[in-house]
PDB file of C-alpha atoms in Angstrom:
ATOM      1  CA  MET A   1      -9.165  21.623 -11.976  1.00  0.00           C
ATOM      2  CA  PHE A   2      -7.051  20.143  -8.592  1.00  0.00           C
ATOM      3  CA  ASP A   3      -8.880  16.074  -7.910  1.00  0.00           C
ATOM      4  CA  SER A   4      -7.917  14.678  -5.579  1.00  0.00           C
ATOM      5  CA  SER A   5     -10.164  11.840  -6.129  1.00  0.00           C
ATOM      6  CA  GLU A   6      -7.312   9.225  -6.880  1.00  0.00           C
ATOM      7  CA  PHE A   7      -4.895  10.360  -3.519  1.00  0.00           C
ATOM      8  CA  GLU A   8      -7.816  10.500  -1.659  1.00  0.00           C
ATOM      9  CA  LYS A   9      -8.516   6.643  -2.286  1.00  0.00           C
ATOM     10  CA  ASN A  10      -4.668   5.938  -1.625  1.00  0.00           C
ATOM     11  CA  LEU A  11      -5.192   7.883   1.384  1.00  0.00           C
ATOM     12  CA  GLY A  12      -7.873   5.781   2.730  1.00  0.00           C
ATOM     13  CA  CYS A  13      -9.715   9.235   4.176  1.00  0.00           C
ATOM     14  CA  THR A  14     -12.494  10.841   1.538  1.00  0.00           C
ATOM     15  CA  PHE A  15     -12.234  14.332   2.832  1.00  0.00           C
ATOM     16  CA  LYS A  16     -16.023  16.645   3.833  1.00  0.00           C
ATOM     17  CA  ASN A  17     -13.549  20.364   3.233  1.00  0.00           C
ATOM     18  CA  LYS A  18     -11.852  19.600  -0.347  1.00  0.00           C
ATOM     19  CA  ALA A  19     -10.456  22.940  -0.186  1.00  0.00           C
ATOM     20  CA  LEU A  20      -8.951  21.855   3.251  1.00  0.00           C
ATOM     21  CA  LEU A  21      -7.368  19.250   1.209  1.00  0.00           C
ATOM     22  CA  LYS A  22      -6.292  22.101  -1.884  1.00  0.00           C
ATOM     23  CA  LEU A  23      -4.446  24.115   0.714  1.00  0.00           C
ATOM     24  CA  ALA A  24      -2.520  21.244   1.549  1.00  0.00           C
ATOM     25  CA  PHE A  25      -0.779  20.981  -1.487  1.00  0.00           C
ATOM     26  CA  THR A  26       0.024  24.927  -2.398  1.00  0.00           C
ATOM     27  CA  HIS A  27       3.386  25.987  -2.308  1.00  0.00           C
ATOM     28  CA  THR A  28       4.523  29.306  -0.856  1.00  0.00           C
ATOM     29  CA  THR A  29       6.170  29.756  -4.705  1.00  0.00           C
ATOM     30  CA  TYR A  30       2.485  29.690  -6.006  1.00  0.00           C
ATOM     31  CA  VAL A  31       0.673  31.883  -3.506  1.00  0.00           C
ATOM     32  CA  PHE A  32       3.958  33.801  -4.178  1.00  0.00           C
ATOM     33  CA  GLU A  33       2.614  33.681  -8.170  1.00  0.00           C
ATOM     34  CA  HIS A  34      -0.978  34.307  -7.865  1.00  0.00           C
ATOM     35  CA  LYS A  35      -0.482  36.842  -5.726  1.00  0.00           C
ATOM     36  CA  LEU A  36      -2.363  35.201  -2.258  1.00  0.00           C
ATOM     37  CA  GLY A  37      -1.732  36.135   1.018  1.00  0.00           C
ATOM     38  CA  HIS A  38       0.811  34.013   2.821  1.00  0.00           C
ATOM     39  CA  TYR A  39      -2.344  32.061   4.622  1.00  0.00           C
ATOM     40  CA  ASP A  40      -3.601  30.340   1.510  1.00  0.00           C
ATOM     41  CA  SER A  41       0.384  28.315   1.230  1.00  0.00           C
ATOM     42  CA  ASN A  42       0.105  24.967   3.324  1.00  0.00           C
ATOM     43  CA  GLN A  43       2.552  26.584   6.317  1.00  0.00           C
ATOM     44  CA  ARG A  44      -0.206  26.937   9.062  1.00  0.00           C
ATOM     45  CA  LEU A  45      -1.060  23.815   7.847  1.00  0.00           C
ATOM     46  CA  GLU A  46       2.844  21.356   8.301  1.00  0.00           C
ATOM     47  CA  PHE A  47       2.950  23.596  11.275  1.00  0.00           C
ATOM     48  CA  ILE A  48       0.245  21.346  12.703  1.00  0.00           C
ATOM     49  CA  GLY A  49       0.926  18.384  11.359  1.00  0.00           C
ATOM     50  CA  ASP A  50       4.494  17.938  12.390  1.00  0.00           C
ATOM     51  CA  ALA A  51       2.759  18.147  16.441  1.00  0.00           C
ATOM     52  CA  VAL A  52       0.394  16.086  15.412  1.00  0.00           C
ATOM     53  CA  ILE A  53       2.733  13.193  13.803  1.00  0.00           C
ATOM     54  CA  ASP A  54       4.853  13.342  16.874  1.00  0.00           C
ATOM     55  CA  LEU A  55       2.237  12.324  19.059  1.00  0.00           C
ATOM     56  CA  ILE A  56       1.076   9.778  16.892  1.00  0.00           C
ATOM     57  CA  ILE A  57       4.053   8.139  16.600  1.00  0.00           C
ATOM     58  CA  GLY A  58       5.932   8.959  19.654  1.00  0.00           C
ATOM     59  CA  ARG A  59       2.464   7.488  21.885  1.00  0.00           C
ATOM     60  CA  LYS A  60       3.400   3.814  19.047  1.00  0.00           C
ATOM     61  CA  LEU A  61       6.299   3.615  20.211  1.00  0.00           C
ATOM     62  CA  TYR A  62       5.307   4.224  24.304  1.00  0.00           C
ATOM     63  CA  GLU A  63       2.900   1.287  23.354  1.00  0.00           C
ATOM     64  CA  LEU A  64       5.474  -0.823  21.151  1.00  0.00           C
ATOM     65  CA  LYS A  65       8.009  -0.499  23.923  1.00  0.00           C
ATOM     66  CA  PRO A  66       6.861  -0.223  27.536  1.00  0.00           C
ATOM     67  CA  GLN A  67      10.312  -1.153  28.649  1.00  0.00           C
ATOM     68  CA  ALA A  68      12.451   1.652  26.480  1.00  0.00           C
ATOM     69  CA  ASP A  69      13.499   4.668  28.265  1.00  0.00           C
ATOM     70  CA  GLU A  70      12.562   8.484  27.148  1.00  0.00           C
ATOM     71  CA  GLY A  71      16.306   9.276  25.512  1.00  0.00           C
ATOM     72  CA  TYR A  72      15.047   4.725  22.924  1.00  0.00           C
ATOM     73  CA  LEU A  73      12.109   7.089  22.268  1.00  0.00           C
ATOM     74  CA  SER A  74      13.050  10.068  20.907  1.00  0.00           C
ATOM     75  CA  LYS A  75      15.955   8.578  19.213  1.00  0.00           C
ATOM     76  CA  THR A  76      13.305   6.100  17.370  1.00  0.00           C
ATOM     77  CA  ARG A  77      10.647   8.588  16.551  1.00  0.00           C
ATOM     78  CA  SER A  78      13.247  10.669  15.116  1.00  0.00           C
ATOM     79  CA  LEU A  79      14.110   8.251  12.673  1.00  0.00           C
ATOM     80  CA  VAL A  80      10.072   7.352  11.741  1.00  0.00           C
ATOM     81  CA  VAL A  81       9.570  11.695  12.120  1.00  0.00           C
ATOM     82  CA  CYS A  82      12.089  13.577   9.543  1.00  0.00           C
ATOM     83  CA  GLU A  83      12.051  14.691   5.966  1.00  0.00           C
ATOM     84  CA  LYS A  84      13.485  11.639   4.099  1.00  0.00           C
ATOM     85  CA  SER A  85      11.109   8.842   5.718  1.00  0.00           C
ATOM     86  CA  PHE A  86       8.000  11.635   4.969  1.00  0.00           C
ATOM     87  CA  ALA A  87       9.424  12.570   1.606  1.00  0.00           C
ATOM     88  CA  ALA A  88       9.437   8.220   0.819  1.00  0.00           C
ATOM     89  CA  VAL A  89       6.105   8.248   1.723  1.00  0.00           C
ATOM     90  CA  ALA A  90       4.880  11.484  -0.567  1.00  0.00           C
ATOM     91  CA  ARG A  91       6.363   9.522  -2.974  1.00  0.00           C
ATOM     92  CA  THR A  92       4.891   6.232  -2.721  1.00  0.00           C
ATOM     93  CA  LEU A  93       1.229   8.597  -2.555  1.00  0.00           C
ATOM     94  CA  LYS A  94       2.613  10.286  -6.324  1.00  0.00           C
ATOM     95  CA  MET A  95       2.044  13.858  -4.038  1.00  0.00           C
ATOM     96  CA  GLY A  96       4.469  15.241  -6.087  1.00  0.00           C
ATOM     97  CA  ASP A  97       1.529  15.090  -8.778  1.00  0.00           C
ATOM     98  CA  MET A  98      -0.578  16.811  -6.780  1.00  0.00           C
ATOM     99  CA  LEU A  99       1.722  19.871  -5.987  1.00  0.00           C
ATOM    100  CA  LEU A 100       0.293  23.685  -6.091  1.00  0.00           C
ATOM    101  CA  LEU A 101       3.620  25.102  -7.526  1.00  0.00           C
ATOM    102  CA  GLY A 102       5.404  28.565  -8.284  1.00  0.00           C
ATOM    103  CA  LYS A 103       6.214  28.445 -12.261  1.00  0.00           C
ATOM    104  CA  GLY A 104      10.090  28.039 -11.081  1.00  0.00           C
ATOM    105  CA  GLU A 105       9.311  26.024  -8.338  1.00  0.00           C
ATOM    106  CA  ASP A 106       8.420  23.546 -10.441  1.00  0.00           C
ATOM    107  CA  MET A 107      10.881  23.811 -13.616  1.00  0.00           C
ATOM    108  CA  SER A 108      13.888  23.500 -11.013  1.00  0.00           C
ATOM    109  CA  GLY A 109      12.540  19.802  -9.883  1.00  0.00           C
ATOM    110  CA  GLY A 110      10.416  21.119  -6.916  1.00  0.00           C
ATOM    111  CA  ARG A 111       7.520  17.993  -7.351  1.00  0.00           C
ATOM    112  CA  ASP A 112      10.892  15.545  -6.663  1.00  0.00           C
ATOM    113  CA  LYS A 113      12.112  18.121  -3.443  1.00  0.00           C
ATOM    114  CA  ASP A 114      12.389  16.229  -0.407  1.00  0.00           C
ATOM    115  CA  SER A 115      11.468  18.831   1.926  1.00  0.00           C
ATOM    116  CA  THR A 116       8.582  20.177  -0.258  1.00  0.00           C
ATOM    117  CA  LEU A 117       7.330  16.051  -0.359  1.00  0.00           C
ATOM    118  CA  ALA A 118       7.858  16.274   3.529  1.00  0.00           C
ATOM    119  CA  ASP A 119       6.239  19.291   3.994  1.00  0.00           C
ATOM    120  CA  ALA A 120       2.926  18.470   1.981  1.00  0.00           C
ATOM    121  CA  PHE A 121       2.356  15.032   3.606  1.00  0.00           C
ATOM    122  CA  GLU A 122       2.615  16.837   7.218  1.00  0.00           C
ATOM    123  CA  SER A 123       0.364  19.343   5.613  1.00  0.00           C
ATOM    124  CA  VAL A 124      -2.244  16.752   4.775  1.00  0.00           C
ATOM    125  CA  ILE A 125      -1.700  14.496   7.956  1.00  0.00           C
ATOM    126  CA  ALA A 126      -2.779  18.040   9.572  1.00  0.00           C
ATOM    127  CA  ALA A 127      -5.407  18.396   7.034  1.00  0.00           C
ATOM    128  CA  VAL A 128      -6.867  15.238   7.953  1.00  0.00           C
ATOM    129  CA  TYR A 129      -7.138  15.923  11.671  1.00  0.00           C
ATOM    130  CA  PHE A 130      -8.947  19.540  10.923  1.00  0.00           C
ATOM    131  CA  ASP A 131     -11.367  17.311   8.757  1.00  0.00           C
ATOM    132  CA  GLN A 132     -11.872  14.467  10.486  1.00  0.00           C
ATOM    133  CA  GLY A 133     -10.614  14.468  13.743  1.00  0.00           C
ATOM    134  CA  PHE A 134      -7.169  12.526  15.556  1.00  0.00           C
ATOM    135  CA  ALA A 135      -8.688   9.211  15.723  1.00  0.00           C
ATOM    136  CA  LYS A 136      -8.473   9.164  11.607  1.00  0.00           C
ATOM    137  CA  ALA A 137      -5.088  11.239  11.737  1.00  0.00           C
ATOM    138  CA  GLU A 138      -3.791   8.681  13.578  1.00  0.00           C
ATOM    139  CA  GLU A 139      -4.979   6.300  11.515  1.00  0.00           C
ATOM    140  CA  VAL A 140      -3.865   6.827   8.579  1.00  0.00           C
ATOM    141  CA  VAL A 141      -0.625   8.416   9.483  1.00  0.00           C
ATOM    142  CA  LEU A 142      -0.090   4.857  11.462  1.00  0.00           C
ATOM    143  CA  ARG A 143      -1.433   3.069   8.231  1.00  0.00           C
ATOM    144  CA  ILE A 144       1.362   4.559   6.138  1.00  0.00           C
ATOM    145  CA  LEU A 145       3.525   5.247   8.549  1.00  0.00           C
ATOM    146  CA  ASP A 146       4.030   1.343   9.985  1.00  0.00           C
ATOM    147  CA  SER A 147       7.179  -0.406   8.060  1.00  0.00           C
ATOM    148  CA  THR A 148       8.374   2.695   8.891  1.00  0.00           C
ATOM    149  CA  ILE A 149       7.937   2.358  12.388  1.00  0.00           C
ATOM    150  CA  ARG A 150       9.079  -0.948  12.423  1.00  0.00           C
ATOM    151  CA  ASP A 151      12.426  -0.517  10.468  1.00  0.00           C
ATOM    152  CA  ALA A 152      13.181   1.916  12.753  1.00  0.00           C
ATOM    153  CA  ILE A 153      12.708  -0.278  15.165  1.00  0.00           C
ATOM    154  CA  ASP A 154      14.391  -2.820  13.909  1.00  0.00           C
ATOM    155  CA  GLY A 155      17.618  -0.545  13.268  1.00  0.00           C
ATOM    156  CA  LYS A 156      17.312  -1.171  10.237  1.00  0.00           C
ATOM    157  CA  ILE A 157      17.370   2.819   8.830  1.00  0.00           C
ATOM    158  CA  ILE A 158      20.062   4.947   8.637  1.00  0.00           C
ATOM    159  CA  LEU A 159      20.076   8.822   8.030  1.00  0.00           C
ATOM    160  CA  ASP A 160      23.493   9.191   7.579  1.00  0.00           C
ATOM    161  CA  TYR A 161      24.992   6.683   5.720  1.00  0.00           C
ATOM    162  CA  LYS A 162      28.636   8.634   4.675  1.00  0.00           C
ATOM    163  CA  SER A 163      29.102   8.649   8.267  1.00  0.00           C
ATOM    164  CA  LYS A 164      27.498   5.506   8.600  1.00  0.00           C
ATOM    165  CA  LEU A 165      30.442   4.206   6.398  1.00  0.00           C
ATOM    166  CA  LEU A 166      32.973   5.597   7.629  1.00  0.00           C
ATOM    167  CA  GLU A 167      32.354   4.574  11.172  1.00  0.00           C
ATOM    168  CA  ILE A 168      32.322   0.495   9.481  1.00  0.00           C
ATOM    169  CA  ALA A 169      35.681   1.543   8.141  1.00  0.00           C
ATOM    170  CA  GLN A 170      36.771   2.502  11.558  1.00  0.00           C
ATOM    171  CA  THR A 171      36.231   0.278  13.414  1.00  0.00           C
ATOM    172  CA  LYS A 172      37.445  -3.240  11.111  1.00  0.00           C
ATOM    173  CA  ASN A 173      40.807  -4.687  12.612  1.00  0.00           C
ATOM    174  CA  LYS A 174      42.537  -3.382   9.476  1.00  0.00           C
ATOM    175  CA  GLN A 175      40.947   0.641   8.827  1.00  0.00           C
ATOM    176  CA  HIS A 176      40.551   2.067   5.561  1.00  0.00           C
ATOM    177  CA  THR A 177      41.081   5.546   4.609  1.00  0.00           C
ATOM    178  CA  ILE A 178      37.657   6.534   2.378  1.00  0.00           C
ATOM    179  CA  THR A 179      37.165   9.040   0.032  1.00  0.00           C
ATOM    180  CA  PHE A 180      35.255  10.855  -1.618  1.00  0.00           C
ATOM    181  CA  HIS A 181      34.837  12.941  -5.321  1.00  0.00           C
ATOM    182  CA  VAL A 182      32.999  14.353  -7.751  1.00  0.00           C
ATOM    183  CA  VAL A 183      33.480  13.007 -11.068  1.00  0.00           C
ATOM    184  CA  ASN A 184      30.727  14.538 -13.076  1.00  0.00           C
ATOM    185  CA  GLU A 185      28.702  17.420 -12.939  1.00  0.00           C
ATOM    186  CA  THR A 186      25.332  17.954 -15.491  1.00  0.00           C
ATOM    187  CA  GLY A 187      22.076  20.336 -16.515  1.00  0.00           C
ATOM    188  CA  PRO A 188      21.744  23.874 -16.494  1.00  0.00           C
ATOM    189  CA  ALA A 189      22.577  26.093 -12.575  1.00  0.00           C
ATOM    190  CA  HIS A 190      19.592  25.775 -11.529  1.00  0.00           C
ATOM    191  CA  ALA A 191      19.125  22.319 -11.769  1.00  0.00           C
ATOM    192  CA  ARG A 192      22.771  20.088 -12.124  1.00  0.00           C
ATOM    193  CA  GLU A 193      23.104  16.896 -11.066  1.00  0.00           C
ATOM    194  CA  PHE A 194      26.350  15.517  -9.498  1.00  0.00           C
ATOM    195  CA  GLU A 195      28.090  11.990 -10.198  1.00  0.00           C
ATOM    196  CA  VAL A 196      30.037  11.176  -6.957  1.00  0.00           C
ATOM    197  CA  GLU A 197      32.952   7.944  -6.365  1.00  0.00           C
ATOM    198  CA  VAL A 198      33.906   6.514  -3.503  1.00  0.00           C
ATOM    199  CA  MET A 199      36.857   5.227  -2.896  1.00  0.00           C
ATOM    200  CA  ALA A 200      38.458   2.568  -0.123  1.00  0.00           C
ATOM    201  CA  ASP A 201      42.147   3.274   0.028  1.00  0.00           C
ATOM    202  CA  GLY A 202      42.362   5.317  -2.585  1.00  0.00           C
ATOM    203  CA  GLU A 203      42.329   2.217  -4.741  1.00  0.00           C
ATOM    204  CA  ILE A 204      39.259   0.884  -4.620  1.00  0.00           C
ATOM    205  CA  SER A 205      36.288   2.093  -6.380  1.00  0.00           C
ATOM    206  CA  LEU A 206      33.066   0.835  -4.104  1.00  0.00           C
ATOM    207  CA  ALA A 207      30.108   2.998  -5.592  1.00  0.00           C
ATOM    208  CA  ILE A 208      29.499   5.755  -8.161  1.00  0.00           C
ATOM    209  CA  ALA A 209      25.732   7.645  -7.950  1.00  0.00           C
ATOM    210  CA  LYS A 210      24.302  10.692  -8.814  1.00  0.00           C
ATOM    211  CA  GLY A 211      21.917  13.087  -6.458  1.00  0.00           C
ATOM    212  CA  LYS A 212      20.959  17.214  -7.092  1.00  0.00           C
ATOM    213  CA  SER A 213      23.276  17.694  -4.512  1.00  0.00           C
ATOM    214  CA  LYS A 214      26.613  17.286  -3.839  1.00  0.00           C
ATOM    215  CA  LYS A 215      25.427  16.012  -1.076  1.00  0.00           C
ATOM    216  CA  ASP A 216      22.655  13.928  -1.631  1.00  0.00           C
ATOM    217  CA  ALA A 217      24.999  11.663  -4.410  1.00  0.00           C
ATOM    218  CA  GLU A 218      27.374  11.222  -1.241  1.00  0.00           C
ATOM    219  CA  GLN A 219      24.787  10.081   0.903  1.00  0.00           C
ATOM    220  CA  ASN A 220      23.511   8.278  -2.700  1.00  0.00           C
ATOM    221  CA  CYS A 221      26.783   6.378  -3.157  1.00  0.00           C
ATOM    222  CA  ALA A 222      27.892   5.922   0.692  1.00  0.00           C
ATOM    223  CA  ARG A 223      24.248   3.725   1.055  1.00  0.00           C
ATOM    224  CA  GLU A 224      25.329   2.306  -2.121  1.00  0.00           C
ATOM    225  CA  ALA A 225      28.627   1.614  -1.032  1.00  0.00           C
ATOM    226  CA  ILE A 226      28.962   0.239   2.844  1.00  0.00           C
ATOM    227  CA  GLN A 227      27.200  -3.470   0.741  1.00  0.00           C
ATOM    228  CA  LYS A 228      30.197  -3.742  -1.311  1.00  0.00           C
ATOM    229  CA  TYR A 229      32.644  -2.852   1.402  1.00  0.00           C
ATOM    230  CA  HIS A 230      31.181  -5.671   3.755  1.00  0.00           C
ATOM    231  CA  GLU A 231      31.819  -7.436  -0.067  1.00  0.00           C
ATOM    232  CA  VAL A 232      35.748  -6.190  -0.148  1.00  0.00           C
ATOM    233  CA  PHE A 233      36.959  -6.521   3.070  1.00  0.00           C
ATOM    234  CA  GLY A 234      34.492  -8.651   5.029  1.00  0.00           C
TER     235      GLY A 234
END
């Protein structure tokens, strides 16, 4: 049974068409497993949700930064309207618990995948738009993403921590060599977990972190290492 009452309360939107909200949480693997039509997944809603959120965030930034040029507005919007930001708010709303997934996808950690959560968030916003109109969708988006918008404007959002760490290491008076290496791999083939360590000059360990892929582990490691780097090298 698909019970969305708690989610609707947290979202701040009570749906007239509950089937539309259920569709927003229906993953392609669930559709395939249950031999449904391709249109029974959330992909079409995701397409609309992406456009709706783009407009809402673009308009908000336009209003907040009246002197900003197109380049700034575009770059700042991309920090807000991205997989990482959407996945973060989806986790806050516990959307992973609501997803309708195929068994294999569920077993392989699909409920916590950034891409799946971000797609579901876009789909939910599209569902709000179709169910209650643009004004309600705008209200929901701006409330949920308010802190993300502020952080983007204040320069507090970094999407690529690895590149940022490498950049920092090359802009100091004394430059330092940064290297990443995998120290451990665990879990079955379909659900591997990687543990990565980042070193400065091959001698100083800055951080160790885990991730569901080598890339994710490196990003998590770099995020932690940036603070340690400043503590060590000033």
